[in-house]
Coordinates of C-alpha atoms and ligand atoms in Angstrom, one line a residue:
X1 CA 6.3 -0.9 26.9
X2 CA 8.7 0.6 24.2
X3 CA 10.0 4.0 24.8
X4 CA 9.8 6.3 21.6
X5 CA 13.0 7.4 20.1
X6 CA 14.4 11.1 20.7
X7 CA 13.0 12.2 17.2
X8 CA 9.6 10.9 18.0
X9 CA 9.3 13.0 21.2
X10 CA 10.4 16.4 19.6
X11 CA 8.4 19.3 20.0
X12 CA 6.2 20.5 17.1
X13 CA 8.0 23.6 16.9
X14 CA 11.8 21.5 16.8
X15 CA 10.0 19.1 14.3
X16 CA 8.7 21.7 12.3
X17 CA 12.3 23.2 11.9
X18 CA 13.4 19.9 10.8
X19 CA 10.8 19.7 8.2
X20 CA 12.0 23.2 6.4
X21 CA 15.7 22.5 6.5
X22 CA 15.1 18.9 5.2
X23 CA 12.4 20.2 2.8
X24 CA 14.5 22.8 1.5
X25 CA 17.1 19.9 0.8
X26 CA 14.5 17.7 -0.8
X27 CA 13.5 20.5 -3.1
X28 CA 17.2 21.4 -4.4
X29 CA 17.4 17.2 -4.8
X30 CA 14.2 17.6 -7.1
X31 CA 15.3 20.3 -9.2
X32 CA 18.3 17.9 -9.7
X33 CA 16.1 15.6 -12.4
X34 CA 14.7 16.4 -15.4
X35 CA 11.2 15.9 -14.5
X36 CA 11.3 18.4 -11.7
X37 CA 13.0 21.0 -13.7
X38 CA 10.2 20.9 -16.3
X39 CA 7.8 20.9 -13.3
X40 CA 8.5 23.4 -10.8
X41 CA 9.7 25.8 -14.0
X42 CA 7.2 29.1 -13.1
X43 CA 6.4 28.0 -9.9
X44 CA 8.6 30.7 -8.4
X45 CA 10.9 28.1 -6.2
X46 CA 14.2 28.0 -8.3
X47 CA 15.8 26.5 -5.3
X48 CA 15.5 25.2 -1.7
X49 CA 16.3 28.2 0.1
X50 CA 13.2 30.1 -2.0
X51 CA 11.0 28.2 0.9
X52 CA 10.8 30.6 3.4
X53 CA 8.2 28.5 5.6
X54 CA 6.6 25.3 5.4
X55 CA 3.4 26.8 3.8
X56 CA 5.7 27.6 1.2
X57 CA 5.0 24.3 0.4
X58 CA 2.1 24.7 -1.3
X59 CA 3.7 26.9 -4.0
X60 CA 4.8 23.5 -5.8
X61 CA 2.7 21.7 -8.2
X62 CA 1.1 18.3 -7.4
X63 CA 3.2 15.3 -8.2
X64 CA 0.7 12.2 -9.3
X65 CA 1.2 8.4 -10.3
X66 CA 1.4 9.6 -14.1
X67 CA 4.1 12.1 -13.3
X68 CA 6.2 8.8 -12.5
X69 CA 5.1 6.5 -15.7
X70 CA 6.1 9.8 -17.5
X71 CA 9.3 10.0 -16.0
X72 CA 9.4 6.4 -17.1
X73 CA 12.5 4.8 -16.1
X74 CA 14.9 7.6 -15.0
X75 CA 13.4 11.0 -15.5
X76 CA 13.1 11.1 -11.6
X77 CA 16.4 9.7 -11.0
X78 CA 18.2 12.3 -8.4
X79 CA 21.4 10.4 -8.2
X80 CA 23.9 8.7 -10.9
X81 CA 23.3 5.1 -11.8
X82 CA 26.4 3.7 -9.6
X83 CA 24.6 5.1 -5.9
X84 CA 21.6 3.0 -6.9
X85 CA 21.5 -0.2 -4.8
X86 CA 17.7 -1.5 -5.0
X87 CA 14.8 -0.7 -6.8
X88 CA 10.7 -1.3 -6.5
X89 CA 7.9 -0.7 -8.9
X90 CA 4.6 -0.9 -7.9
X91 CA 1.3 -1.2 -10.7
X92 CA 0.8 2.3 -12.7
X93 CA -3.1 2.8 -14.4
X94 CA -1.1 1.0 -17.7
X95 CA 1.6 -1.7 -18.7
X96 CA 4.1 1.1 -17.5
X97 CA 5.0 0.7 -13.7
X98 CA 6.0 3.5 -11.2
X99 CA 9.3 2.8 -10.2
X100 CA 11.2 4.1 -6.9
X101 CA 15.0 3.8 -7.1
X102 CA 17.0 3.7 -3.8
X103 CA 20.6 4.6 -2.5
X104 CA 22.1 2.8 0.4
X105 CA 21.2 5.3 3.0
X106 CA 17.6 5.4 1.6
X107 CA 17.4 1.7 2.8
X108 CA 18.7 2.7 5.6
X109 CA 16.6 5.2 6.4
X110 CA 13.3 3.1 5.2
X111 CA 14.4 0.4 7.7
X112 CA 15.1 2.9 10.6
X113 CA 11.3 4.0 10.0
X114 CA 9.9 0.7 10.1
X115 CA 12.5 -0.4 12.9
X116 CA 10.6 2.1 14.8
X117 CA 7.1 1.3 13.8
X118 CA 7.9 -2.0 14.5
X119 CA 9.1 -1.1 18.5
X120 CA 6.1 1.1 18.8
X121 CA 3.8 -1.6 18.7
X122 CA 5.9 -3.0 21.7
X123 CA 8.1 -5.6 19.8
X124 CA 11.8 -6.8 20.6
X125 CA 13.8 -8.6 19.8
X126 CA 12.9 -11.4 21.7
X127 CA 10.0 -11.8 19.1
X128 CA 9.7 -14.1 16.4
X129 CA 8.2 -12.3 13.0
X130 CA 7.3 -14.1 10.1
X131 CA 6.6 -11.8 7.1
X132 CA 3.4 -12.9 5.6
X133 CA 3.4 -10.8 2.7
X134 CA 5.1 -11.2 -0.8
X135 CA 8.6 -10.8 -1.8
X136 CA 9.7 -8.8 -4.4
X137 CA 8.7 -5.6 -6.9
X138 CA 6.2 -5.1 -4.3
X139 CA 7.4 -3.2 -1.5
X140 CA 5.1 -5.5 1.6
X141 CA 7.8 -8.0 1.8
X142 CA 11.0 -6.6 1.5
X143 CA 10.6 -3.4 3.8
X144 CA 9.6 -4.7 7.2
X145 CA 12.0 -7.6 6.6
X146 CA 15.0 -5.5 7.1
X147 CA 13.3 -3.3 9.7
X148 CA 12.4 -6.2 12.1
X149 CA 15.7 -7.6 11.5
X150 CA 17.2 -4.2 12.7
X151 CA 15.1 -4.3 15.9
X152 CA 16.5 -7.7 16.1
X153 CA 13.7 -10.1 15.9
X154 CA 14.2 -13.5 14.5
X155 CA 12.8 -12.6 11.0
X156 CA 10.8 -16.1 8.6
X157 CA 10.9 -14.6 5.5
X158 CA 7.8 -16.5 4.7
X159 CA 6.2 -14.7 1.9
X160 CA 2.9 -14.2 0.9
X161 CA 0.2 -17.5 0.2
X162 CA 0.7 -21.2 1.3
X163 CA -1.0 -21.2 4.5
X164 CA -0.4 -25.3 5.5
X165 CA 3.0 -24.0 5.5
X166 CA 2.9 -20.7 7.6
X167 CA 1.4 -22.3 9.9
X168 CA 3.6 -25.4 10.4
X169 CA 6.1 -22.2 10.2
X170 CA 4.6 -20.3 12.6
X171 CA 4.4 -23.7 15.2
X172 CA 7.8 -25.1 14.4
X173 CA 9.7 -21.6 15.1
X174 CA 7.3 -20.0 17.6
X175 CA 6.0 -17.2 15.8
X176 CA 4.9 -13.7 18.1
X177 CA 4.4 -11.7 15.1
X178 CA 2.7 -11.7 11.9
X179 CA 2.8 -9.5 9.0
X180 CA 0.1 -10.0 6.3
X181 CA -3.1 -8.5 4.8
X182 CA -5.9 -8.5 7.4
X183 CA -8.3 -10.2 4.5
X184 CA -5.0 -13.3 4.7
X185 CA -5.0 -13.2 8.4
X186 CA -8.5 -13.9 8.8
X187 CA -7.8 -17.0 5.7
X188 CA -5.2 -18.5 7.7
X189 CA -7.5 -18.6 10.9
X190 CA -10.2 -20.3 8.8
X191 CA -7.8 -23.2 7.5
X192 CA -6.6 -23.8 11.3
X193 CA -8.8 -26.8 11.6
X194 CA -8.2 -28.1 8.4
X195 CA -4.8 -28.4 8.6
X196 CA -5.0 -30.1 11.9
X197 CA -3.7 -27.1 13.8
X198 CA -4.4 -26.0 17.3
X199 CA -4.3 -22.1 18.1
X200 CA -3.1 -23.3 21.6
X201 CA 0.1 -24.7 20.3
X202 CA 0.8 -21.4 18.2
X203 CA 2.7 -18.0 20.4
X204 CA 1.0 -15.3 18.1
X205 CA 1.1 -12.6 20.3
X206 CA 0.9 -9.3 17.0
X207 CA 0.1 -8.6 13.8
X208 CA 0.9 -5.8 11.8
X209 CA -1.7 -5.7 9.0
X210 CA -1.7 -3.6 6.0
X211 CA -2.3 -3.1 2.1
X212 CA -5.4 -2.6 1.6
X213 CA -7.9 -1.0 3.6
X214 CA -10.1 -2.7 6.7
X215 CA -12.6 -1.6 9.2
X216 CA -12.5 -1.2 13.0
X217 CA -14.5 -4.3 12.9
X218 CA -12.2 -6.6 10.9
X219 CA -9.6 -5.9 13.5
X220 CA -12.0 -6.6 16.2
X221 CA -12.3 -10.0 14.5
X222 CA -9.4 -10.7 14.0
X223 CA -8.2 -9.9 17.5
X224 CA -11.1 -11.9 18.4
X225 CA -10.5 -14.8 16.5
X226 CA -6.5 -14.9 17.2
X227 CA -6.4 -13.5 20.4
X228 CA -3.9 -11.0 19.5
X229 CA -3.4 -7.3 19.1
X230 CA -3.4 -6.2 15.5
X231 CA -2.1 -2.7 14.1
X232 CA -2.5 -0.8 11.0
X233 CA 0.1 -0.4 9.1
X234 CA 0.1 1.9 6.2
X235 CA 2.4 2.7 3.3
X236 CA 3.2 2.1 -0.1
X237 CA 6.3 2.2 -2.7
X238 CA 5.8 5.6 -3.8
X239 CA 6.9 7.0 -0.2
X240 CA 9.1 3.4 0.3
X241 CA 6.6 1.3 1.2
X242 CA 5.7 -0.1 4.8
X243 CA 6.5 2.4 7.8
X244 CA 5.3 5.6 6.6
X245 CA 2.6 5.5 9.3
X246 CA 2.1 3.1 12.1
X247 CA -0.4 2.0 15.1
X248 CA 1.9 2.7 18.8
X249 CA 0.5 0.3 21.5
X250 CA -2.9 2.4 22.1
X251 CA -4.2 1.7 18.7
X252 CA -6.2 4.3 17.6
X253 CA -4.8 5.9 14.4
X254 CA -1.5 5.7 12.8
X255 CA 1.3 8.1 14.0
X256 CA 2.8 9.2 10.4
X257 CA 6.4 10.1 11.1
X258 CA 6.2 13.6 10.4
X259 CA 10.5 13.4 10.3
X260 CA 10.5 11.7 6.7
X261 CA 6.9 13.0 5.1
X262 CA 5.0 16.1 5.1
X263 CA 1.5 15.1 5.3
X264 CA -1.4 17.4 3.5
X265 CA -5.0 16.4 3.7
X266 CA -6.4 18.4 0.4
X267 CA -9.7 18.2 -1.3
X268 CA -9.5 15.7 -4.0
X269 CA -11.4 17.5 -6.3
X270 CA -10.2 20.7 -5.9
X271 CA -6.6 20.5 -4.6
X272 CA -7.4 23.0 -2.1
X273 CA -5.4 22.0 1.6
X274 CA -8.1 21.4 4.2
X275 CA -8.4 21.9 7.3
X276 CA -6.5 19.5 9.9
X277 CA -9.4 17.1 11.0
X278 CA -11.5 17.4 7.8
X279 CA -11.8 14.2 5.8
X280 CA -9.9 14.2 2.3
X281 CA -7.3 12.7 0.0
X282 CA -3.4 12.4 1.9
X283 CA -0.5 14.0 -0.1
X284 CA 3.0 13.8 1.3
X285 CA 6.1 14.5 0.7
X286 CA 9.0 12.0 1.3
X287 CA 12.3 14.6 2.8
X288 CA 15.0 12.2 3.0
X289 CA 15.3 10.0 -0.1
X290 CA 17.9 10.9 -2.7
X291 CA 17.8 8.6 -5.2
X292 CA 13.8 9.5 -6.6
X293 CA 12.5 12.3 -5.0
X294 CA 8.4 13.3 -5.0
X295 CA 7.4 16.6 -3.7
X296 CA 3.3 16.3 -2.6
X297 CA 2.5 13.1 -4.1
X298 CA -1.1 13.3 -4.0
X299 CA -1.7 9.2 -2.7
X300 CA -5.4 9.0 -3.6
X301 CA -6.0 7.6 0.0
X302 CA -8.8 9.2 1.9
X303 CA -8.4 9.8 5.6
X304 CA -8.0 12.5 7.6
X305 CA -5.8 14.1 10.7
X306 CA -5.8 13.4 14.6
X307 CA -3.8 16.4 16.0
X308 CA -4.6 15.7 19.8
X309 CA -1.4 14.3 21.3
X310 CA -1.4 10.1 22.0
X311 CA -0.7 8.6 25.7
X312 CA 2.6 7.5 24.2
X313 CA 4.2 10.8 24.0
X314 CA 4.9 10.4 20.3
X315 CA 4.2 14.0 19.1
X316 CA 4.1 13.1 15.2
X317 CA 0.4 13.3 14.3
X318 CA -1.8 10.3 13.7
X319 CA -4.0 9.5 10.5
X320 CA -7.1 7.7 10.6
X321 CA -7.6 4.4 9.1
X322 CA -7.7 4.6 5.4
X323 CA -11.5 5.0 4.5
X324 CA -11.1 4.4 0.5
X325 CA -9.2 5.7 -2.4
X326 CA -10.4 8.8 -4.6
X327 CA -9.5 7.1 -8.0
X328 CA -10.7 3.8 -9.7
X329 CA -8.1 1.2 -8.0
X330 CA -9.5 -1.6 -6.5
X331 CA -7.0 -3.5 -4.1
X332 CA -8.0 -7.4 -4.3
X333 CA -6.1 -9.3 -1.7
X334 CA -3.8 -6.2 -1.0
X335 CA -2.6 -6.3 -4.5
X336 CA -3.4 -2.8 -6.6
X337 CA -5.1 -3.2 -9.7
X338 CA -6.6 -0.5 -12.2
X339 CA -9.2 -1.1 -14.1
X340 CA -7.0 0.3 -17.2
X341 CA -4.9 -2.4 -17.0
X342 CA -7.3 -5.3 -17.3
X343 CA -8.8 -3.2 -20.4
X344 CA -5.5 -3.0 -21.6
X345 CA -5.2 -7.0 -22.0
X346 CA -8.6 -7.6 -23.1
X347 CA -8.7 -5.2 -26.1
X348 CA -5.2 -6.7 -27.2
X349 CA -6.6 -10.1 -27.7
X350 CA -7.9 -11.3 -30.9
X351 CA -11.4 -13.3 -30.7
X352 CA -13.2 -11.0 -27.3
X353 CA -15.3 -7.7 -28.1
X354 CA -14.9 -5.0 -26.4
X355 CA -17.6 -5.2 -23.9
X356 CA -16.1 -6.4 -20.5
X357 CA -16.8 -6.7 -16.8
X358 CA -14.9 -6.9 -13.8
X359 CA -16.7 -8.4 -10.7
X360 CA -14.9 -8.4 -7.3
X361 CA -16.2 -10.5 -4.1
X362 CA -15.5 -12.3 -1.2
X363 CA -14.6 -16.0 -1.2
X364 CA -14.4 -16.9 2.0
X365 CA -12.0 -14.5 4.0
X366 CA -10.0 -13.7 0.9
X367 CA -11.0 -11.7 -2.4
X368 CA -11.9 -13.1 -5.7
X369 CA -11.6 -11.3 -9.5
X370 CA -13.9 -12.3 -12.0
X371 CA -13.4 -11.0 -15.2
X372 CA -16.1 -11.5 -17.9
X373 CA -15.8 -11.2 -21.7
X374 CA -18.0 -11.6 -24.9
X375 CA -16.5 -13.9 -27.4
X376 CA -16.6 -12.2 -31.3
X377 CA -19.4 -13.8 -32.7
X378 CA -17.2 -15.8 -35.1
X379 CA -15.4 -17.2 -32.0
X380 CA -18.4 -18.5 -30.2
X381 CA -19.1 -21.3 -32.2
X382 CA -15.1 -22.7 -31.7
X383 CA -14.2 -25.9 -30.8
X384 CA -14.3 -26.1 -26.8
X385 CA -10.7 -26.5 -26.8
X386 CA -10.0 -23.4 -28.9
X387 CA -12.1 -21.4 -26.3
X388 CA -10.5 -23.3 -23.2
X389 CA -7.1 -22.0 -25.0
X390 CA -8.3 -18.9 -25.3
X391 CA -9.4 -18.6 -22.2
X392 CA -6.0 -19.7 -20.4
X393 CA -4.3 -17.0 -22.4
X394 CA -6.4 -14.5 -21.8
X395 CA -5.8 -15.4 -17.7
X396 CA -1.9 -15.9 -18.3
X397 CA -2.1 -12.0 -19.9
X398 CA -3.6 -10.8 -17.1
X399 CA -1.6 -12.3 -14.8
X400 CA 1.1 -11.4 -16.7
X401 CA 0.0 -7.5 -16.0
X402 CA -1.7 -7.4 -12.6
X403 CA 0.0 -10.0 -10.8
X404 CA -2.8 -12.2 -10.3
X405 CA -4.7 -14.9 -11.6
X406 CA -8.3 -13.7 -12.3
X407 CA -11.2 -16.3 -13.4
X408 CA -12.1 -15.8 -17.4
X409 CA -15.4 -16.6 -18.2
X410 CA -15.9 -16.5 -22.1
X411 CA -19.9 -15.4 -22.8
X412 CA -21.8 -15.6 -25.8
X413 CA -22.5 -11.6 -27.7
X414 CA -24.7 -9.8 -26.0
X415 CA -24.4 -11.1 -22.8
X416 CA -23.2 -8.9 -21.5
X417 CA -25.8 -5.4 -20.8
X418 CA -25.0 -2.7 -23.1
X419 CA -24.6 0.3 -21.1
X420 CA -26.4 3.7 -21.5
X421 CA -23.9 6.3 -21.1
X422 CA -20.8 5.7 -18.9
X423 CA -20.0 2.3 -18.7
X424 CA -20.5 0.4 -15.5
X425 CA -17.6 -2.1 -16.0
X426 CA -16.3 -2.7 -12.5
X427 CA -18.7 -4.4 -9.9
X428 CA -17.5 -4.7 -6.0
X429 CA -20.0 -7.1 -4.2
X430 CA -17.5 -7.3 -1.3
X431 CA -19.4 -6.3 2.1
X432 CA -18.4 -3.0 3.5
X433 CA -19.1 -3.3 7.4
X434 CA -20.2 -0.7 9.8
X435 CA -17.6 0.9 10.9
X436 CA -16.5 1.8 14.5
X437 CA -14.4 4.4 15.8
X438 CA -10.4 3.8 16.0
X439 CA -9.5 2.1 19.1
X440 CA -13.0 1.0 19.7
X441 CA -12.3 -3.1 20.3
X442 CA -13.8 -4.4 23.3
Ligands
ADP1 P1 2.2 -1.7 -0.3 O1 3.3 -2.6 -0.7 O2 2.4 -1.0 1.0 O3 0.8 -2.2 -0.5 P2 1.6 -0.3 -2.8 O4 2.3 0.8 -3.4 O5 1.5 -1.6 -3.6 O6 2.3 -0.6 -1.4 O7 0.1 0.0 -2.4 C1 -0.1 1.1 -1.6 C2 -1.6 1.4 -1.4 O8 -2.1 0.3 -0.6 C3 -1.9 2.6 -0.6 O9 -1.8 3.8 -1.4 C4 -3.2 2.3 -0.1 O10 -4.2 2.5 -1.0 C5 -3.1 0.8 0.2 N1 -2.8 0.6 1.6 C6 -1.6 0.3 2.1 N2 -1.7 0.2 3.5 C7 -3.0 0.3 3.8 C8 -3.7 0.3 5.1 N3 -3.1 0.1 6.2 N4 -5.0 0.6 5.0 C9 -5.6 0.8 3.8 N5 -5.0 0.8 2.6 C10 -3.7 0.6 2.6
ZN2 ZN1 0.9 6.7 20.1

């Protein structure tokens, strides 16, 4: 059983004196780019010390994904070129990215946070993790490698796909722990038999599953299935990335580590701060980072507050699971997409009109994007080859922007239905299960 850190046990009242003196800190670090100048100019905080008290929080504007592709590469750049050490980007509604730049001691503090979320969940560094998701712009990979390497575990820097080989991985080296989209984890336990392997011979004890949202019930499966525990892990690049809020041992809602964020829960369609408990959209504000600051970055994730203290004596307040996003982007295999950026590529390519569909589903355990196009009339009488061509560029493009592979099918004109007002152009046929209360696994 892991015992929480000091900071984890404060009192609200100590954390909440934290929160202003780092807040005010984080404000004055703002005010240091050009993007916040422009921003907070007649808000009435000209510097940190204008907070008086947390609620003075909610004298700052909103910050929001197109803040960032505004800002577009270093308008929010709080620190000169030569402190910078990493950078991530994760997908904006266009071509342009959001990018988060990073000094040393942000790494360092990132990896403290997921260090911790990591020992929460009972982990040491006797155990064996093997980091099933990808490596690079994307923040999955990278961030929980250096945090499980801090708590010491013996970390396979597997990266995301090639399931004969996690699992040979996972058998070979003894693998405890698992990190990896829960729609992956439930893939890999449907190839077991087909690649010959026998969940006896495996030590999976964890997994810490994130990225895109799940039910009570798929971790019921999936701890089924495995035999495991598995804990939510939430995050994403704006705020660092994994380890902004994490499952402790009792599994029943994330603690959100109230020493690096400020969480809000606000109505998404008015901006007015709710109640804590209601249901709404999650806006925090990241207190430590130097090197790009965002005040109340208004997420788009939809959950909500649990206040009442957890048997593990953490006293930093848990979010539910994540129930859905308030904006249009669909998260296919834990990778974000827009629908903006699929139009993007389509409507750039000579030969396709500018009807288009996008259909998501379920193949097997793991997600599927279909994106369906009508052919210019001229076009659809080509040579098969000049369509197959056509066809393979289109997916290349797309891959090229959203960093995956869709399927292109290429349809006659008008096969698409003409739509009557707004334009249905996105259609989810993934299953959304009943859902059970946090915690509720047999
Ligand atoms: P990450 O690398 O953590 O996926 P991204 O910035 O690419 O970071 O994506 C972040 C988004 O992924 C979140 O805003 C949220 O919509 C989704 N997400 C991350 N973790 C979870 C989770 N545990 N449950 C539901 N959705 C999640
Ligand atoms: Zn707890």
């Amino acid at each position: 059983m892991s015992t929480p850190s000091p900071v984890e046990t404060l009192s609200r009242h100590e954390l909440a004196d934290l929160q202003l003196t780092k807040l005010r800190q984080a404000v004055d670090r703002a005010l240091s780019t050009s993007h916040y100048q422009a921003k907070l100019a007649g808000c009435g905080i000209a510097c940190g010390e204008d907070l008086k008290t947390l609620a003075d929080l909610r004298k700052l504007p909103f910050t929001v994904k197109d803040d960032l592709r505004q800002a577009f590469p270093d308008g929010l750049k709080a620190v000169p070129q030569s402190e910078v050490v990493r950078m991530h980007a994760s997908s904006g509604t266009t071509g342009i990215p959001t990018v988060i730049y990073y000094t040393r001691a942000d790494i360092d503090r990132w990896t403290e946070l997921g260090a911790r979320s990591a020992a929460a969940t009972g982990c040491t560094s006797a155990d064996v993790f093997q980091n099933m998701m990808s490596y690079g712009l994307f923040t999955g990979g990278l961030g929980l490698h250096y945090a499980a390497e801090r708590l010491g575990m013996m970390v396979i820097p597997a990266g995301g796909g090639n399931t004969q080989r996690q699992l040979k991985l996972m058998k070979d080296f003894g693998t405890t722990v698992v990190h990896a989209t829960p729609s992956y984890l439930l893939h890999v336990y449907d190839q077991l038999a087909e690649f010959g392997v026998d969940r006896k011979d495996l030590k999976l004890q964890r997994a810490f599953v994130g990225a895109e949202p799940h039910t009570e019930d798929i971790r019921c499966r999936l701890e089924a299935l495995w035999g495991i525990q598995v804990f939510n892990s939430y995050g994403l690049s704006e705020m660092n990335g994994p380890g902004v809020a994490f499952e402790c041992v009792h599994r029943a809602g994330m603690h959100l580590w109230e020493d690096a964020y400020l969480m809000e829960i606000i109505d998404p369609d008015t901006g007015e701060v709710l109640p804590e408990g209601a249901e709404g959209e999650l806006v925090l504000t990241i207190l430590d980072r130097q090197a790009t600051p965002l005040l109340r970055y208004r997420t788009r994730d939809l959950t909500s507050i649990i206040a009442e203290p957890c048997a593990c004596g953490r006293t930093h307040r848990r979010i539910r699971r994540i129930k859905g996003r308030s904006d249009d982007m669909l998260i296919i295999n834990g990778v974000n997409v827009f629908p903006s950026q699929i139009e993007e590529v389509v409507m750039k390519t000579a030969g396709v009109g500018s009807n288009y569909q996008i259909l998501v589903k379920k193949d097997g355990a793991l997600d599927s994007l279909i994106v369906r196009l009508e052919l210019d009339a001229p076009h659809f009488s080509d040579d098969m080859r000049d369509l197959e061509a056509l066809r393979s560029r289109i997916a290349g493009n797309l891959m090229t922007s959203i960093s995956l592979k869709p399927k292109v099918e290429l349809h006659e004109p008008g096969f698409l239905p003409v739509s009557e007002g707004k334009a249905v152009r996105v259609i989810d046929e993934r299953p959304t299960l009943p859902e059970g209360p946090e915690g509720s696994c047999p």
